[in-house]
XYZ file of C-alpha atoms in Angstrom:
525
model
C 0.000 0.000 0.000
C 1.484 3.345 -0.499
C 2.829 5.381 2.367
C 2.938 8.963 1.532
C 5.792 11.461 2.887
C 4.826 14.611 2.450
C 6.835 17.473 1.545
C 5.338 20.840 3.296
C 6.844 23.930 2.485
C 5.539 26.719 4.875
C 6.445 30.046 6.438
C 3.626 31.112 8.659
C 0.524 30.118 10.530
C 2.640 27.434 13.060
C -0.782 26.189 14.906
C -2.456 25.132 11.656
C 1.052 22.848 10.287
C 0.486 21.278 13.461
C -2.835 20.795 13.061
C -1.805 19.352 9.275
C 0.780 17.370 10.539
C -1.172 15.612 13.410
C -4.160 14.715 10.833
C -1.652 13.439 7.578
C 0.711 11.108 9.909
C -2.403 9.710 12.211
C -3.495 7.975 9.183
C -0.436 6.623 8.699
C 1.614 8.792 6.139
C 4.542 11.028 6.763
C 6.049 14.465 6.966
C 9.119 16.121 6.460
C 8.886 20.110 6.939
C 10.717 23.106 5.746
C 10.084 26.133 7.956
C 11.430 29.613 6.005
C 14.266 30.901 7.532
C 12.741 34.183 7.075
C 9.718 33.587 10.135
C 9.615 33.760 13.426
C 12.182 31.567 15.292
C 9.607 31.378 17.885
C 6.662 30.090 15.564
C 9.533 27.276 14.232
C 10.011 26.773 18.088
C 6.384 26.026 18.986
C 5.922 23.456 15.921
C 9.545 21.915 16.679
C 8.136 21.414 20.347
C 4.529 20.383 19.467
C 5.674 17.493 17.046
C 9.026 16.420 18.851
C 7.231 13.308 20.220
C 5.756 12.355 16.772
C 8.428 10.074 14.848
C 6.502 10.358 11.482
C 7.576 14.131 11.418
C 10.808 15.216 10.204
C 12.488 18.400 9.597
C 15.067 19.501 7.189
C 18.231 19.962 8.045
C 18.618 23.762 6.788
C 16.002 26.536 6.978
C 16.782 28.659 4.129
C 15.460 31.797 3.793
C 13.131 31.806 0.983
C 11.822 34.177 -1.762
C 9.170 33.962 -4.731
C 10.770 32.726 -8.082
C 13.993 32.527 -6.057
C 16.334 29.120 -6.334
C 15.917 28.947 -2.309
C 12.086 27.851 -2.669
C 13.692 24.467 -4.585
C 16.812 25.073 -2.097
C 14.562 24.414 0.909
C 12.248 21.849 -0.919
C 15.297 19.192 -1.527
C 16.126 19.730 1.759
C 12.954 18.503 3.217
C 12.754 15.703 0.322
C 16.417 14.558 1.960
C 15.469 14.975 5.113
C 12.023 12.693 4.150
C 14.143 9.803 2.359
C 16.421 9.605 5.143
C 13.351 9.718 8.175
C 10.950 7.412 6.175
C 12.823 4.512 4.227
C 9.065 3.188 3.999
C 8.155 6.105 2.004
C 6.755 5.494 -2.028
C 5.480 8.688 -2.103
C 6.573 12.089 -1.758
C 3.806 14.504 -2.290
C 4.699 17.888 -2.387
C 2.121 20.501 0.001
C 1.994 23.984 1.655
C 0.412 25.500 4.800
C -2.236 26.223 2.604
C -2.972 22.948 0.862
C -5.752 20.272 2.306
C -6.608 17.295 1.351
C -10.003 17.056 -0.246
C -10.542 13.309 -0.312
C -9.879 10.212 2.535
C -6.938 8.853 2.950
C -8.640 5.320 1.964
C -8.835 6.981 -1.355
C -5.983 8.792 -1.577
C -3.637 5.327 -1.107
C -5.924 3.472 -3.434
C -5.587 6.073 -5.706
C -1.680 5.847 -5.720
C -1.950 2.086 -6.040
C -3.915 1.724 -8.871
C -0.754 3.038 -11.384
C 3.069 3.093 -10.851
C 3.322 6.789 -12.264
C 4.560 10.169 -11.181
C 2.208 12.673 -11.479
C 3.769 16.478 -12.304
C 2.942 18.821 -14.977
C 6.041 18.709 -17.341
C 5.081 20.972 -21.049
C 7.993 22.131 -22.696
C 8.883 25.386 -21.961
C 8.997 26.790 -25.207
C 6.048 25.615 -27.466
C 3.495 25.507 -24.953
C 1.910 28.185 -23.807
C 1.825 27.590 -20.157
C 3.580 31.062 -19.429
C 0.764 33.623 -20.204
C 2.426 36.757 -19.447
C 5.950 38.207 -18.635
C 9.012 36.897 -19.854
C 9.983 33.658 -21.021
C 13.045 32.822 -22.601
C 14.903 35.486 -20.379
C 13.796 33.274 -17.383
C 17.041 31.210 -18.585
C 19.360 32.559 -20.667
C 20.300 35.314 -18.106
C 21.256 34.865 -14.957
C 19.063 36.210 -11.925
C 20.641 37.210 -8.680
C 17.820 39.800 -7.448
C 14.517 38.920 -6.081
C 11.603 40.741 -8.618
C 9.082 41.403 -6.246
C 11.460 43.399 -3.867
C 14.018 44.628 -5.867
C 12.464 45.265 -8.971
C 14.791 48.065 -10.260
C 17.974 45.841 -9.828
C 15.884 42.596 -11.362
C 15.122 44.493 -14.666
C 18.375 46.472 -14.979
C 20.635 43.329 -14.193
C 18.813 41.701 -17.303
C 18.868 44.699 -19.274
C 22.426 44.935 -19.013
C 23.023 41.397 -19.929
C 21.241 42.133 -23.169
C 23.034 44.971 -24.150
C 26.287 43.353 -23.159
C 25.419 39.960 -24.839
C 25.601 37.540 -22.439
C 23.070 35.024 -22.612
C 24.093 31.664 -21.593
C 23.402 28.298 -23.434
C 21.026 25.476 -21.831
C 22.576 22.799 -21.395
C 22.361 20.380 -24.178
C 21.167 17.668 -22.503
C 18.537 19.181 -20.945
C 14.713 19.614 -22.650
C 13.695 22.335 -20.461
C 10.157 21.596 -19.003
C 7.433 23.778 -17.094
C 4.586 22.888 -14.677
C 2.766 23.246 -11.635
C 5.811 22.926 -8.382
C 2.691 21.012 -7.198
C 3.877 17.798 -7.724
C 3.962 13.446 -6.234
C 6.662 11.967 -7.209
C 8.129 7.856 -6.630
C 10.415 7.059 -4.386
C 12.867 5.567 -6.968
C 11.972 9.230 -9.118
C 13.136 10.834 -5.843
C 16.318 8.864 -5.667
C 17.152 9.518 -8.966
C 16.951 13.486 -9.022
C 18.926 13.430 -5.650
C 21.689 11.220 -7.477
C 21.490 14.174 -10.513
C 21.898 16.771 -8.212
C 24.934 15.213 -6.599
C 26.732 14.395 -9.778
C 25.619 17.409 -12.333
C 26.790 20.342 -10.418
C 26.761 22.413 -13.792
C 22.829 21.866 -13.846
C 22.526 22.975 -10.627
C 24.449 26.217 -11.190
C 21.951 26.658 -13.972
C 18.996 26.509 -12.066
C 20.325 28.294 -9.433
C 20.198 31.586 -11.472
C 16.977 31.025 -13.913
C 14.172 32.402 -12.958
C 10.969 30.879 -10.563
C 12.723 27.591 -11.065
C 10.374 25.843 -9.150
C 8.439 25.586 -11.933
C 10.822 23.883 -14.035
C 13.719 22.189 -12.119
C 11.805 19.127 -10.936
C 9.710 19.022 -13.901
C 12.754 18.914 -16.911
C 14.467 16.490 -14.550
C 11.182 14.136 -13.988
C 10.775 14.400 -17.841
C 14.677 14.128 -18.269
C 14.710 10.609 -16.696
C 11.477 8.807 -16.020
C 9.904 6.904 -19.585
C 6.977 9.079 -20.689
C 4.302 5.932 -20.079
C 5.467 6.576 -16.188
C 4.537 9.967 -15.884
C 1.252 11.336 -15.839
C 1.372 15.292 -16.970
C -0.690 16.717 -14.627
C -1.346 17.897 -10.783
C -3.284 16.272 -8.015
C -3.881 19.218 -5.967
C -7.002 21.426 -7.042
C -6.156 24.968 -7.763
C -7.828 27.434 -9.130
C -6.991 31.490 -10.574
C -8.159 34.345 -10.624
C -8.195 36.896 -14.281
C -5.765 38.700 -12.223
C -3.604 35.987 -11.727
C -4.473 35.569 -7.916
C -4.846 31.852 -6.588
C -8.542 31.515 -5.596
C -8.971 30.812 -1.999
C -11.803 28.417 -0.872
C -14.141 28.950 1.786
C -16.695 27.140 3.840
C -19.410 26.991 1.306
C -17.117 24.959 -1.115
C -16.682 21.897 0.982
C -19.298 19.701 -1.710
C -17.387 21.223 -4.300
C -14.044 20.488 -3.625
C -14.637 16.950 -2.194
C -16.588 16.865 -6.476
C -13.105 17.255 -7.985
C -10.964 14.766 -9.512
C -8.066 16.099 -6.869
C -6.702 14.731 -3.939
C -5.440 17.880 -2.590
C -7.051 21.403 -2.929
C -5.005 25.437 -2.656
C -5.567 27.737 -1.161
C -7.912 26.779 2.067
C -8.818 30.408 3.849
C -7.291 30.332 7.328
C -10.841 32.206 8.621
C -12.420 29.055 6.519
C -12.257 27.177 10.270
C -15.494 25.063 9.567
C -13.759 23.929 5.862
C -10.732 23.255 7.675
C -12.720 20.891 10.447
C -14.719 19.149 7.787
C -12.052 18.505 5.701
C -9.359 17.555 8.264
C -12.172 14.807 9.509
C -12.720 13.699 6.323
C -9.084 12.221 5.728
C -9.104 9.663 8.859
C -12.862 8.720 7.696
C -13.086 5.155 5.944
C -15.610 4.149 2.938
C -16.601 7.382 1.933
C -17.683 7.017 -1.640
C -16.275 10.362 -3.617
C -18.991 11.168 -6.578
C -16.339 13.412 -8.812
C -18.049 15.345 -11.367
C -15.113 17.888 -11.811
C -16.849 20.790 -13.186
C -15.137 23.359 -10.246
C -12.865 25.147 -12.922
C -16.406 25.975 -15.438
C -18.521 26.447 -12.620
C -16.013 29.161 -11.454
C -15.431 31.178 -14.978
C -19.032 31.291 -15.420
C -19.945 32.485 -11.709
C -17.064 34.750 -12.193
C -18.279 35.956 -15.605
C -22.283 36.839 -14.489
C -22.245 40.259 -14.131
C -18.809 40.953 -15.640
C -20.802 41.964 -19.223
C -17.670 44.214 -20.955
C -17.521 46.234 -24.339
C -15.241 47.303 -26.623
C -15.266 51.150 -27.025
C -13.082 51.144 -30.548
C -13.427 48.774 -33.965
C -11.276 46.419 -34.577
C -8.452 47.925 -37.304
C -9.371 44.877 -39.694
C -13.177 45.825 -39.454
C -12.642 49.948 -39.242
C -13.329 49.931 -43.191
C -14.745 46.787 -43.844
C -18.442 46.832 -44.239
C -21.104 44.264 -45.675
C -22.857 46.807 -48.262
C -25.083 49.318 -47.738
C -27.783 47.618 -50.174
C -27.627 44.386 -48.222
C -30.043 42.640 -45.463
C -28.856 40.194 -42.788
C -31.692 38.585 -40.849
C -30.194 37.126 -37.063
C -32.374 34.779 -35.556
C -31.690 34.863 -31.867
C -32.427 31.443 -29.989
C -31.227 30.365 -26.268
C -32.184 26.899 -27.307
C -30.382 26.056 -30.312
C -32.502 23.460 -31.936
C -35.268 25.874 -32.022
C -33.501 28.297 -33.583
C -31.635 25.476 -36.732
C -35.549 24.030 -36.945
C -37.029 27.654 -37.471
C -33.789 28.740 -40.153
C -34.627 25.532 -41.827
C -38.635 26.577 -42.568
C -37.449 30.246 -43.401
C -35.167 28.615 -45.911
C -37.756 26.672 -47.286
C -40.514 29.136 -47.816
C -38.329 32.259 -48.693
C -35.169 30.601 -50.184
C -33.295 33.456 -48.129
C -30.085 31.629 -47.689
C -29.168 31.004 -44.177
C -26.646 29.675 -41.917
C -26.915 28.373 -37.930
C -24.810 29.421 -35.506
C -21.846 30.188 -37.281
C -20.021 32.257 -33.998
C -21.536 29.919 -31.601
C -20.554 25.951 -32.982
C -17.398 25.490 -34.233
C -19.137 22.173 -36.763
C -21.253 25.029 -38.645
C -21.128 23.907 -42.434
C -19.432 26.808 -43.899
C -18.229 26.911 -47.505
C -14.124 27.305 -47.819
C -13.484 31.001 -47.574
C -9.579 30.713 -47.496
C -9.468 29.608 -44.086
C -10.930 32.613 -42.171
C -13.747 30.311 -41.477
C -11.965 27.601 -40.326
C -12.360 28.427 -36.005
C -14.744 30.299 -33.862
C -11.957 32.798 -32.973
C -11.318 33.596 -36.403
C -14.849 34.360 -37.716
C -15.371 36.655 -34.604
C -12.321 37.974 -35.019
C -12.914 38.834 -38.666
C -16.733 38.655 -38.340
C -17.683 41.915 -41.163
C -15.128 40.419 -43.479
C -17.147 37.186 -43.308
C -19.884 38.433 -43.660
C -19.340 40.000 -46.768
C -17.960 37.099 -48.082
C -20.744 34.818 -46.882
C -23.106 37.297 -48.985
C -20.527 37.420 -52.276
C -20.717 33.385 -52.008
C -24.129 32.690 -52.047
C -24.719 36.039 -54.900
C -27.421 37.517 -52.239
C -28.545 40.907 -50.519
C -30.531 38.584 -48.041
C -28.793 36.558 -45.620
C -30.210 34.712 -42.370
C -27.581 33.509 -39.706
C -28.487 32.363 -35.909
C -26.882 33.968 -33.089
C -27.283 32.550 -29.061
C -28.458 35.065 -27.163
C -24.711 35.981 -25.298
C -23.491 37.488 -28.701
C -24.108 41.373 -27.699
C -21.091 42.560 -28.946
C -21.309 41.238 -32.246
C -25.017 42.275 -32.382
C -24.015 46.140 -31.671
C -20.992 45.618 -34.375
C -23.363 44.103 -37.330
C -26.347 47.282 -36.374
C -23.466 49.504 -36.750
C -22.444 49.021 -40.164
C -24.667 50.480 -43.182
C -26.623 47.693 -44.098
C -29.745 46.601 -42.777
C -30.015 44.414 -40.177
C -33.045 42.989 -38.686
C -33.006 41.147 -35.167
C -36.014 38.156 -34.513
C -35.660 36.868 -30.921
C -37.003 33.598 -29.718
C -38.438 33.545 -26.155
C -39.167 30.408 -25.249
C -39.777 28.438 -21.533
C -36.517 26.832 -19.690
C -37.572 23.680 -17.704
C -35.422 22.573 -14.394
C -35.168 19.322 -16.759
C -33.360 21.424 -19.868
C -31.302 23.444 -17.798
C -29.909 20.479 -16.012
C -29.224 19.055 -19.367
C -28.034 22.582 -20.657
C -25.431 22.347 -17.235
C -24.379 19.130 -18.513
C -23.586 20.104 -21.935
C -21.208 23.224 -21.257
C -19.472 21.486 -18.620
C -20.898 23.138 -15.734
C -22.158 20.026 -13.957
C -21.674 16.504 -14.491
C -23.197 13.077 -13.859
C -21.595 12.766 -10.319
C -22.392 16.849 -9.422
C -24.500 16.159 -5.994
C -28.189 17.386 -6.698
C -28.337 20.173 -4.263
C -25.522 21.619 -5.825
C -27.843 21.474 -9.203
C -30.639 22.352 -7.463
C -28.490 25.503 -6.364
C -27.087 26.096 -10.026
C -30.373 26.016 -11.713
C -32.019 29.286 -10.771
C -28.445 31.092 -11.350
C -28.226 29.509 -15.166
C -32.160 30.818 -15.497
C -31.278 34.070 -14.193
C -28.579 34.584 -17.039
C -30.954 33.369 -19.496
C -33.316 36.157 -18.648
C -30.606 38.614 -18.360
C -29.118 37.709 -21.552
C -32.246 39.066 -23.271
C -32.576 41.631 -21.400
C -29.210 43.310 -22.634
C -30.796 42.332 -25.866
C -33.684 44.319 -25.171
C -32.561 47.270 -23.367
C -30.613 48.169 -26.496
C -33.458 48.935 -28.102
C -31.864 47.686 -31.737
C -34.403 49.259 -34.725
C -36.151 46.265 -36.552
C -36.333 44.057 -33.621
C -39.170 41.247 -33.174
C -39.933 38.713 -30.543
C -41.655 35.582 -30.976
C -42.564 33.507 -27.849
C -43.597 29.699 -27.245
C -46.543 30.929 -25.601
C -48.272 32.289 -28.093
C -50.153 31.360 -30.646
C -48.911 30.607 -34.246
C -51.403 33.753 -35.493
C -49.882 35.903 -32.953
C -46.010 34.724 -33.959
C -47.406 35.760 -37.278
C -47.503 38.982 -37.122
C -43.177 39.899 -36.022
C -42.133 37.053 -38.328
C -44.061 38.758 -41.041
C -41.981 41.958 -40.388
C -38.850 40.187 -39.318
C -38.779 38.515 -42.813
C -40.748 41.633 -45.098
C -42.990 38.363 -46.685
C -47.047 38.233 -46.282
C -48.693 37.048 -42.971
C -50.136 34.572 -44.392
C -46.962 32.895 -45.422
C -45.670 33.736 -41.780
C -48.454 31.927 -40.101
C -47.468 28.421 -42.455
C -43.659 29.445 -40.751
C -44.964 29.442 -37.258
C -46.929 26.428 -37.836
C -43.972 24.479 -38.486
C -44.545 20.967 -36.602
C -42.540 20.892 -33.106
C -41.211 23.703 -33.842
C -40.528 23.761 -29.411
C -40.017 20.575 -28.791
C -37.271 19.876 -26.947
């Protein structure tokens, strides 16, 4: 059975690491701690004292005094993995944790979990054709050396690098070496452990390298994991849930998240609120508790970006520079059926099609699988046809040799619905209101990711009025723009009724409107 030794890197809140410790080694793990040299002697003190009696808790040898994207946060993280391989020779696992990681599962499932495959699990992309760095600088982080801390001494950071550009001396990776990047989140094998201990014995010149890049914690365990473990051993990924902010900001998890944490395929979660004290409890119970079945549904990281978005409605104040004289004729007509439910929308295209031979097209900016004729690739991803969406436009018309064109747009697409009334053709807007059952908009959840099979009901019982409430706000934006030669059909009226704005929506007879909103099932879901 695996026998976990954790690796906990920490700096602050002493009371809570023993609180961590006592809970990870009762069920019968490890833990090997690295206390920054930069706290409180006293707080290191009170945790040495609390846990001297415990012989499942080690301590590293050296407190080093540590700083973000500094060498000393891997400095003081070997020193607690030799301190671990030394205290715990029945170790297989060394997990790597903070003061502000808990675990979100049992340990029953945690070590059954680690059973079931003879992997290491890290993140390990290559540094330079992913895209895993978003922002900042990237090849710099290697080629020149870095002896000043960014965050504190910003001035001397920047002009240290600056002057190794103008004075030309970047330094070569070493050839051997595939640099990798990842989460510094990571469980690693015993033997794996071994193994990058030997390295950093033996390849001193590697270590000198790392020792001057930049926030090597994200890429010295990670290009030697990848460096020396077969690729079928390693598993590219974390198993401690995190989550960040549009800022950049780690989320931080509170007592209300306890049913979604314990959802997520994780065993660990970052970062647990010290105030979060009922969290903490729950959770720290959780671990000793046996045959807890976990029902992981995994939908934390949607669930967030859409709670997050609600609310967060932006707008661009300029054109684009590819659209600022683009334009898709002043003579021409585009018809946008707006539809929450999709299949309402394709089925009513379909009978406008039919009766008017108006050519149309569904949701074009909404469904990457639209059929779309070749238009020399500009058509070829969502991003692109937004991106570009006048230009397509105009070519969509040119193509099919029309002034009349009919797309569908869901109900979200504001911003391209103020671009298209702002050029200098006409454009007429028919919106679809139909009913949302609980039923549909648990499916609906399902579909975009926001809930799964295994999402506990209450928390879809909680979900469901939020998704309805964006529905209805959705068209409200639509409507409080007040766009000229807008129309509204609803499901709850009558097909004589719908007549009437189709008629106008479409500039054809009502008589032909009413066969239109007669169409068979035309709201059936």
């Amino acid at each position: 059975m695996a026998r976990i030794a954790f690796i906990l890197l920490s700096h602050k809140d002493p009371k809570a690491i023993i609180e961590q410790a006592e809970r990870l080694t009762a069920a019968g793990d490890y833990l090997s701690i690295h206390f920054d040299a930069r706290s409180k002697a006293s707080d290191y003190e009170m945790i040495r004292a609390a846990l001297a009696g415990n012989p499942s808790v080690a301590f590293a040898k050296k407190r080093v005094k540590c700083g973000w994207g500094e060498w000393s946060l891997v400095e003081g993280t070997l020193a607690a993995v030799e301190a671990a391989v030394e205290a715990f020779p029945r170790a297989t696992h060394f997990y790597m944790v903070s003061g502000d990681c808990m675990t979100i599962k049992s340990a029953e499932f945690t070590h059954d979990f680690l059973d079931a495959e003879d992997v290491d699990y890290i993140e390990s992309f290559d540094f330079f054709e992913s895209d895993w760095i978003k922002t900042g600088m990237k090849e710099e982080r290697l080629i020149y050396r870095h002896y000043f801390n960014e965050r504190t001494q910003k001035w001397r950071f920047y002009t240290s690098v600056e002057w190794q550009k103008r004075l030309g001396l970047a330094r070569k990776i070493p050839d051997d070496l595939q640099i990798m990047i990842g989460s510094q989140w990571w469980c690693l094998r015993r033997r794996t452990i071994e193994w990058i201990l030997e390295f950093t014995r033996r390849r001193r010149d590697v270590m000198r390298f790392f020792a001057t890049t930049w926030i090597p914690d994200e890429t010295f365990f990670q290009t030697l994991v990848r460096h020396m473990v077969p690729d079928s051993e390693i598993r590219t990924r974390t198993l401690t849930f995190l989550m960040f902010t549009d800022y950049g900001m780690p989320v931080t998890f509170y007592n209300d998240h306890y049913d979604l944490l314990l959802s997520q395929d994780y065993l660990f979660a970052r970062k647990i609120s010290p105030e979060a004290r009922e969290l903490r409890r729950r959770l720290g119970a959780l671990y000793a508790t046996e045959g807890v079945e976990f029902k992981i549904s995994n939908e934390g990281r949607s669930l967030f970006n859409f709670l997050v978005g609600r609310g967060r409605v932006g707008q661009r104040f300029a054109p684009r520079f590819w659209e600022a004289e683009s334009t898709l004729g002043r003579e021409r007509e585009l018809l946008i059926v707006i539809a929450k439910k999709w299949h309402v929308g394709k089925r009513l295209m379909a009978r406008i099609a039919q009766a008017t031979n108006i050519p149309s097209i569904e949701y074009l900016f909404d469904e990457e699988g639209t059929a779309l004729p070749d238009l020399g690739g500009i058509q070829t991803t969502i991003e692109k046809r937004t991106r570009h969406r006048r230009a397509l436009m105009r070519m969509l018309f040119d193509y099919f040799e029309t002034d009349r064109l009919a797309i569908c747009l869901d109900p979200d697409n504001l911003d391209l619905l103020r671009d298209f009334y702002a050029d200098r053709s006409t454009t007429r807007l028919l919106e679809i209101e139909t009913e949302f059952t609980d039923d549909w908009i648990r499916g609906h959840a399902m579909r975009i990711g926001l809930a799964g099979e295994r999402t506990p009901e209450d928390a879809i019982l909680k979900l469901i009025p939020a998704i309805r409430s964006d529905f209805y706000f959705e068209s409200d934006r639509i409507r409080d723009a007040d766009f000229e030669h807008s129309y509204l059909m609803r499901e709850t009226d009558s097909a004589e009724e719908n007549a009437i704005p189709l008629a106008k929506f479409l500039s054809i007879p009502e008589e032909r409107a009413v066969e239109i909103a007669r169409s068979e099932n035309l709201y059936c879901d």
